[in-house]
Amino acid sequence: MFPLIRRLLFLLPPEAAHRLTLAVLRAWGEVAQAPASTESVRVMGLDFPNRVGLAAGLDKDALAVRGFANLGFGFVEVGTVTPRPQPGNPKPRLFRSSRDRALINRMGFNSDGMRVVRERLVQLRRRPLRTLVGVNIGKNRDTPLADALDDYRRGLAAMHDVADYVTVNISSPNTPGLRDLQAGDAAERLLATLARERDVLGQASGGRVPLAVKVAPDLDSDGLRDIAAVVRETGIDAVIAGNTTLSRPGGLDETFAKQQGGLSGAPLAPLALDTVANLREALGPEVPIIGVGGILDPQAGRAMRCAGADLVQVYTGLIFNGPGLVRALRTALDD
């Protein structure tokens, strides 16, 4: 039935379709239970029910985690969550191209804020949940870049005891200056401080939350080697590669391609694969990589695994191909 559902959803503006989908999944999560999994895999010291996760950005405010779990995801990453609530960029800010099987977004970290999201996750944990939950944290738009570390520290402190892992997002193209934090010295200072604070929080709470860093697919080979060196030096547990891209591959619908923001979907696949492969070469076999970008079918998922990803995440592929993609990827990656 998904082709019919997609046709109806695509009659709506993209963000309206997004809100409706979250509302339906939120309701479904309250009346159904996620399927059991026999595909468990250990990554970052955690037992993931399977290798297929939901990328951050689709459920920014932890509204429908149980619903996504019911689709069969082995992990759901919520966020990006900012310390203070913020509305994000002006609308319209989400665009789709059915011809290109792609989205462009300039959402800008619209967030209910860490207090609200934390409370939702506290409530979520009161019932058994057959998926792992990652929380993706970022800085507020009006926080000066020089003070960004304070925002990430606040996010980590708020989420470390309600998240299975925490992702440090320094790669969104829609918050001015954010990607500057991927540069060597800035990244080293940010990630080293957060790793130390994670250890302090873990000692106090009796539990250690893994830290991942999300990097852009637009980094060149030198930039990827630099961030890989920082990851190894600071003890970050995993790298999520990557995010949306500011590049515009040839052949895109011209009107669609002119929209500002980050591109995701099928056109991103080659760049995402190169990013994962280059990072795997730079990191060696020890540091886990979560591959995301352009995974719209099982073949793309297997290609991401072959490039060096231990786990994969989807977002745009779910929009265009529906829940069946999750089951197909689970089977493909298990094989």
GROMACS .gro file of C-alpha atoms in nm:
model
  335
    1MET     CA    1   0.000   0.000   0.000
    2PHE     CA    2   0.294   0.235   0.038
    3PRO     CA    3   0.290   0.368  -0.322
    4LEU     CA    4  -0.066   0.491  -0.262
    5ILE     CA    5   0.023   0.637   0.078
    6ARG     CA    6   0.325   0.811  -0.070
    7ARG     CA    7   0.115   0.954  -0.352
    8LEU     CA    8  -0.127   1.102  -0.097
    9LEU     CA    9   0.150   1.235   0.128
   10PHE     CA   10   0.326   1.395  -0.169
   11LEU     CA   11   0.012   1.601  -0.233
   12LEU     CA   12   0.105   1.790   0.085
   13PRO     CA   13   0.393   2.033   0.128
   14PRO     CA   14   0.697   1.837   0.249
   15GLU     CA   15   0.696   1.969   0.605
   16ALA     CA   16   0.323   1.912   0.644
   17ALA     CA   17   0.367   1.553   0.524
   18HIS     CA   18   0.650   1.516   0.776
   19ARG     CA   19   0.429   1.633   1.065
   20LEU     CA   20   0.145   1.402   0.962
   21THR     CA   21   0.377   1.103   0.937
   22LEU     CA   22   0.516   1.170   1.285
   23ALA     CA   23   0.165   1.199   1.429
   24VAL     CA   24   0.060   0.865   1.277
   25LEU     CA   25   0.377   0.689   1.392
   26ARG     CA   26   0.345   0.837   1.740
   27ALA     CA   27  -0.009   0.696   1.771
   28TRP     CA   28   0.095   0.360   1.627
   29GLY     CA   29   0.378   0.336   1.874
   30GLU     CA   30   0.131   0.343   2.159
   31VAL     CA   31  -0.077   0.050   2.036
   32ALA     CA   32   0.174  -0.184   1.870
   33GLN     CA   33   0.502  -0.349   1.966
   34ALA     CA   34   0.828  -0.364   1.775
   35PRO     CA   35   0.921  -0.701   1.625
   36ALA     CA   36   1.179  -0.908   1.807
   37SER     CA   37   1.524  -0.924   1.649
   38THR     CA   38   1.771  -1.208   1.607
   39GLU     CA   39   2.035  -0.999   1.428
   40SER     CA   40   2.209  -0.836   1.725
   41VAL     CA   41   2.549  -0.680   1.654
   42ARG     CA   42   2.789  -0.523   1.903
   43VAL     CA   43   2.915  -0.175   1.814
   44MET     CA   44   3.049   0.099   2.048
   45GLY     CA   45   3.011  -0.149   2.331
   46LEU     CA   46   2.635  -0.164   2.271
   47ASP     CA   47   2.420  -0.449   2.144
   48PHE     CA   48   2.225  -0.312   1.849
   49PRO     CA   49   1.919  -0.524   1.758
   50ASN     CA   50   2.018  -0.489   1.392
   51ARG     CA   51   2.242  -0.274   1.170
   52VAL     CA   52   1.971  -0.039   1.036
   53GLY     CA   53   1.900   0.290   1.209
   54LEU     CA   54   1.693   0.603   1.160
   55ALA     CA   55   1.911   0.906   1.095
   56ALA     CA   56   1.874   1.223   1.298
   57GLY     CA   57   1.646   1.487   1.154
   58LEU     CA   58   1.328   1.289   1.098
   59ASP     CA   59   1.225   1.270   1.464
   60LYS     CA   60   1.400   1.579   1.597
   61ASP     CA   61   1.203   1.602   1.922
   62ALA     CA   62   1.159   1.234   2.018
   63LEU     CA   63   0.789   1.232   1.935
   64ALA     CA   64   0.757   0.893   1.764
   65VAL     CA   65   1.044   0.671   1.877
   66ARG     CA   66   0.818   0.374   1.949
   67GLY     CA   67   0.652   0.409   1.612
   68PHE     CA   68   0.989   0.397   1.435
   69ALA     CA   69   1.089   0.101   1.650
   70ASN     CA   70   0.777  -0.074   1.523
   71LEU     CA   71   0.906  -0.032   1.167
   72GLY     CA   72   1.198  -0.257   1.263
   73PHE     CA   73   1.479  -0.007   1.318
   74GLY     CA   74   1.761  -0.135   1.536
   75PHE     CA   75   1.831   0.217   1.658
   76VAL     CA   76   1.665   0.556   1.635
   77GLU     CA   77   1.863   0.879   1.652
   78VAL     CA   78   1.659   1.179   1.766
   79GLY     CA   79   1.756   1.543   1.727
   80THR     CA   80   1.939   1.756   1.656
   81VAL     CA   81   1.851   1.884   2.005
   82THR     CA   82   1.962   2.233   2.107
   83PRO     CA   83   1.995   2.356   2.466
   84ARG     CA   84   1.724   2.620   2.426
   85PRO     CA   85   1.413   2.585   2.209
   86GLN     CA   86   1.441   2.752   1.871
   87PRO     CA   87   1.213   2.769   1.566
   88GLY     CA   88   1.474   2.706   1.298
   89ASN     CA   89   1.486   2.884   0.966
   90PRO     CA   90   1.185   3.050   0.799
   91LYS     CA   91   0.950   2.832   0.595
   92PRO     CA   92   0.950   2.690   0.332
   93ARG     CA   93   1.267   2.505   0.428
   94LEU     CA   94   1.215   2.148   0.307
   95PHE     CA   95   1.196   2.054  -0.062
   96ARG     CA   96   1.163   1.725  -0.246
   97SER     CA   97   1.225   1.605  -0.598
   98SER     CA   98   1.053   1.280  -0.689
   99ARG     CA   99   1.245   1.268  -1.015
  100ASP     CA  100   1.578   1.281  -0.831
  101ARG     CA  101   1.460   1.084  -0.526
  102ALA     CA  102   1.613   1.360  -0.318
  103LEU     CA  103   1.542   1.623  -0.054
  104ILE     CA  104   1.695   1.961   0.017
  105ASN     CA  105   1.651   2.103   0.365
  106ARG     CA  106   1.751   2.419   0.541
  107MET     CA  107   1.563   2.344   0.862
  108GLY     CA  108   1.823   2.506   1.087
  109PHE     CA  109   1.802   2.294   1.404
  110ASN     CA  110   1.436   2.361   1.484
  111SER     CA  111   1.409   2.207   1.830
  112ASP     CA  112   1.182   2.188   2.132
  113GLY     CA  113   1.497   2.218   2.343
  114MET     CA  114   1.682   1.978   2.566
  115ARG     CA  115   1.449   1.999   2.869
  116VAL     CA  116   1.142   1.896   2.672
  117VAL     CA  117   1.322   1.623   2.476
  118ARG     CA  118   1.486   1.489   2.791
  119GLU     CA  119   1.148   1.457   2.962
  120ARG     CA  120   1.007   1.270   2.663
  121LEU     CA  121   1.298   1.027   2.676
  122VAL     CA  122   1.253   0.979   3.052
  123GLN     CA  123   0.889   0.887   2.988
  124LEU     CA  124   0.993   0.660   2.700
  125ARG     CA  125   1.227   0.462   2.925
  126ARG     CA  126   0.945   0.372   3.164
  127ARG     CA  127   0.830   0.098   2.929
  128PRO     CA  128   1.043  -0.168   2.752
  129LEU     CA  129   1.177  -0.048   2.418
  130ARG     CA  130   1.308  -0.284   2.147
  131THR     CA  131   1.545  -0.035   1.994
  132LEU     CA  132   1.843   0.174   2.099
  133VAL     CA  133   1.808   0.552   2.113
  134GLY     CA  134   2.081   0.795   2.017
  135VAL     CA  135   2.055   1.167   2.085
  136ASN     CA  136   2.210   1.410   1.840
  137ILE     CA  137   2.313   1.739   2.006
  138GLY     CA  138   2.401   2.078   1.858
  139LYS     CA  139   2.438   2.444   1.942
  140ASN     CA  140   2.177   2.718   1.932
  141ARG     CA  141   2.192   2.943   1.627
  142ASP     CA  142   2.251   3.259   1.832
  143THR     CA  143   2.528   3.105   2.042
  144PRO     CA  144   2.860   3.252   1.921
  145LEU     CA  145   3.094   2.994   1.775
  146ALA     CA  146   3.346   3.077   2.048
  147ASP     CA  147   3.089   2.962   2.306
  148ALA     CA  148   2.967   2.654   2.117
  149LEU     CA  149   3.144   2.418   2.357
  150ASP     CA  150   2.917   2.536   2.639
  151ASP     CA  151   2.607   2.437   2.439
  152TYR     CA  152   2.746   2.091   2.365
  153ARG     CA  153   2.842   2.042   2.730
  154ARG     CA  154   2.488   2.130   2.836
  155GLY     CA  155   2.344   1.890   2.581
  156LEU     CA  156   2.570   1.607   2.692
  157ALA     CA  157   2.491   1.664   3.059
  158ALA     CA  158   2.118   1.662   2.987
  159MET     CA  159   2.116   1.352   2.768
  160HIS     CA  160   2.389   1.120   2.890
  161ASP     CA  161   2.162   0.919   3.122
  162VAL     CA  162   1.863   0.890   2.885
  163ALA     CA  163   2.053   0.812   2.562
  164ASP     CA  164   2.218   0.487   2.458
  165TYR     CA  165   2.472   0.702   2.274
  166VAL     CA  166   2.518   1.074   2.208
  167THR     CA  167   2.615   1.224   1.871
  168VAL     CA  168   2.802   1.553   1.847
  169ASN     CA  169   2.672   1.722   1.533
  170ILE     CA  170   2.931   1.960   1.389
  171SER     CA  171   2.838   1.909   1.025
  172SER     CA  172   2.498   2.061   0.956
  173PRO     CA  173   2.522   2.311   0.669
  174ASN     CA  174   2.224   2.512   0.797
  175THR     CA  175   2.368   2.667   1.115
  176PRO     CA  176   2.614   2.943   1.022
  177GLY     CA  177   2.974   2.858   1.107
  178LEU     CA  178   2.896   2.516   1.254
  179ARG     CA  179   3.117   2.325   1.010
  180ASP     CA  180   3.416   2.532   1.124
  181LEU     CA  181   3.413   2.309   1.433
  182GLN     CA  182   3.535   2.020   1.215
  183ALA     CA  183   3.873   2.190   1.170
  184GLY     CA  184   4.165   2.026   1.352
  185ASP     CA  185   4.222   2.250   1.656
  186ALA     CA  186   3.855   2.337   1.705
  187ALA     CA  187   3.752   1.973   1.675
  188GLU     CA  188   4.026   1.856   1.911
  189ARG     CA  189   3.926   2.105   2.180
  190LEU     CA  190   3.554   2.029   2.148
  191LEU     CA  191   3.576   1.651   2.134
  192ALA     CA  192   3.850   1.615   2.396
  193THR     CA  193   3.649   1.824   2.643
  194LEU     CA  194   3.329   1.632   2.577
  195ALA     CA  195   3.508   1.298   2.612
  196ARG     CA  196   3.646   1.403   2.950
  197GLU     CA  197   3.309   1.527   3.069
  198ARG     CA  198   3.145   1.208   2.948
  199ASP     CA  199   3.386   1.011   3.166
  200VAL     CA  200   3.312   1.231   3.468
  201LEU     CA  201   2.938   1.192   3.415
  202GLY     CA  202   2.983   0.818   3.376
  203GLN     CA  203   3.174   0.787   3.702
  204ALA     CA  204   2.900   0.976   3.885
  205SER     CA  205   2.613   0.778   3.730
  206GLY     CA  206   2.780   0.437   3.703
  207GLY     CA  207   2.730   0.416   3.327
  208ARG     CA  208   2.940   0.520   3.028
  209VAL     CA  209   2.758   0.663   2.727
  210PRO     CA  210   2.940   0.624   2.393
  211LEU     CA  211   3.011   0.943   2.196
  212ALA     CA  212   2.989   0.968   1.819
  213VAL     CA  213   3.077   1.264   1.599
  214LYS     CA  214   2.884   1.345   1.281
  215VAL     CA  215   3.097   1.481   0.998
  216ALA     CA  216   3.015   1.632   0.660
  217PRO     CA  217   3.051   1.450   0.327
  218ASP     CA  218   3.196   1.773   0.188
  219LEU     CA  219   3.527   1.737   0.374
  220ASP     CA  220   3.819   1.674   0.142
  221SER     CA  221   4.064   1.389   0.200
  222ASP     CA  222   4.291   1.606   0.418
  223GLY     CA  223   3.996   1.714   0.629
  224LEU     CA  224   3.883   1.356   0.675
  225ARG     CA  225   4.232   1.249   0.780
  226ASP     CA  226   4.245   1.538   1.029
  227ILE     CA  227   3.912   1.454   1.190
  228ALA     CA  228   4.006   1.085   1.198
  229ALA     CA  229   4.325   1.173   1.387
  230VAL     CA  230   4.124   1.378   1.637
  231VAL     CA  231   3.879   1.091   1.686
  232ARG     CA  232   4.160   0.849   1.763
  233GLU     CA  233   4.339   1.091   1.995
  234THR     CA  234   4.032   1.192   2.195
  235GLY     CA  235   3.876   0.849   2.235
  236ILE     CA  236   3.553   0.925   2.052
  237ASP     CA  237   3.367   0.597   2.006
  238ALA     CA  238   3.236   0.627   1.649
  239VAL     CA  239   3.202   0.849   1.345
  240ILE     CA  240   2.876   0.910   1.161
  241ALA     CA  241   2.955   0.978   0.796
  242GLY     CA  242   2.807   1.192   0.682
  243ASN     CA  243   2.543   1.461   0.667
  244THR     CA  244   2.372   1.643   0.383
  245THR     CA  245   2.587   1.802   0.114
  246LEU     CA  246   2.606   2.156  -0.017
  247SER     CA  247   2.726   2.024  -0.354
  248ARG     CA  248   2.486   1.978  -0.644
  249PRO     CA  249   2.569   1.680  -0.867
  250GLY     CA  250   2.491   1.722  -1.234
  251GLY     CA  251   2.154   1.619  -1.371
  252LEU     CA  252   1.935   1.743  -1.084
  253ASP     CA  253   1.607   1.915  -1.161
  254GLU     CA  254   1.714   2.277  -1.213
  255THR     CA  255   1.446   2.441  -0.999
  256PHE     CA  256   1.505   2.195  -0.716
  257ALA     CA  257   1.884   2.230  -0.734
  258LYS     CA  258   1.864   2.608  -0.690
  259GLN     CA  259   1.721   2.574  -0.339
  260GLN     CA  260   1.966   2.655  -0.062
  261GLY     CA  261   2.038   2.390   0.199
  262GLY     CA  262   2.170   2.039   0.235
  263LEU     CA  263   2.099   1.776  -0.030
  264SER     CA  264   2.014   1.417   0.065
  265GLY     CA  265   1.889   1.112  -0.118
  266ALA     CA  266   2.005   0.916  -0.422
  267PRO     CA  267   2.237   1.188  -0.564
  268LEU     CA  268   2.435   1.186  -0.239
  269ALA     CA  269   2.522   0.815  -0.256
  270PRO     CA  270   2.858   0.834  -0.440
  271LEU     CA  271   2.988   1.111  -0.217
  272ALA     CA  272   2.869   0.934   0.099
  273LEU     CA  273   3.041   0.610  -0.008
  274ASP     CA  274   3.367   0.792  -0.077
  275THR     CA  275   3.347   0.961   0.264
  276VAL     CA  276   3.301   0.630   0.443
  277ALA     CA  277   3.577   0.459   0.245
  278ASN     CA  278   3.824   0.743   0.310
  279LEU     CA  279   3.739   0.750   0.678
  280ARG     CA  280   3.780   0.374   0.709
  281GLU     CA  281   4.125   0.402   0.554
  282ALA     CA  282   4.216   0.685   0.790
  283LEU     CA  283   4.067   0.530   1.104
  284GLY     CA  284   4.176   0.173   1.056
  285PRO     CA  285   3.949  -0.115   1.158
  286GLU     CA  286   3.902  -0.027   1.525
  287VAL     CA  287   3.674   0.281   1.522
  288PRO     CA  288   3.314   0.208   1.418
  289ILE     CA  289   3.159   0.404   1.132
  290ILE     CA  290   2.787   0.463   1.086
  291GLY     CA  291   2.726   0.521   0.717
  292VAL     CA  292   2.443   0.748   0.603
  293GLY     CA  293   2.357   0.910   0.273
  294GLY     CA  294   2.187   0.786  -0.041
  295ILE     CA  295   2.072   0.449   0.096
  296LEU     CA  296   1.749   0.393  -0.095
  297ASP     CA  297   1.771   0.018  -0.159
  298PRO     CA  298   1.945  -0.295  -0.030
  299GLN     CA  299   2.223  -0.265  -0.288
  300ALA     CA  300   2.314   0.079  -0.155
  301GLY     CA  301   2.315  -0.059   0.199
  302ARG     CA  302   2.549  -0.340   0.103
  303ALA     CA  303   2.775  -0.094  -0.080
  304MET     CA  304   2.794   0.116   0.235
  305ARG     CA  305   2.892  -0.189   0.438
  306CYS     CA  306   3.156  -0.284   0.182
  307ALA     CA  307   3.294   0.070   0.199
  308GLY     CA  308   3.356   0.021   0.570
  309ALA     CA  309   3.038   0.110   0.763
  310ASP     CA  310   2.950  -0.104   1.063
  311LEU     CA  311   2.595   0.032   1.083
  312VAL     CA  312   2.380   0.231   0.842
  313GLN     CA  313   2.116   0.500   0.883
  314VAL     CA  314   1.836   0.609   0.652
  315TYR     CA  315   1.610   0.911   0.626
  316THR     CA  316   1.537   1.013   0.267
  317GLY     CA  317   1.517   0.650   0.158
  318LEU     CA  318   1.232   0.598   0.404
  319ILE     CA  319   1.046   0.896   0.257
  320PHE     CA  320   1.063   0.761  -0.098
  321ASN     CA  321   1.054   0.383  -0.043
  322GLY     CA  322   0.862   0.340   0.282
  323PRO     CA  323   0.887   0.092   0.569
  324GLY     CA  324   0.967  -0.200   0.340
  325LEU     CA  325   1.314  -0.051   0.298
  326VAL     CA  326   1.391  -0.121   0.664
  327ARG     CA  327   1.306  -0.489   0.632
  328ALA     CA  328   1.493  -0.521   0.303
  329LEU     CA  329   1.805  -0.359   0.446
  330ARG     CA  330   1.795  -0.577   0.756
  331THR     CA  331   1.787  -0.888   0.539
  332ALA     CA  332   2.058  -0.762   0.305
  333LEU     CA  333   2.297  -0.659   0.583
  334ASP     CA  334   2.232  -0.972   0.786
  335ASP     CA  335   2.325  -1.178   0.481
   0.00000   0.00000   0.00000
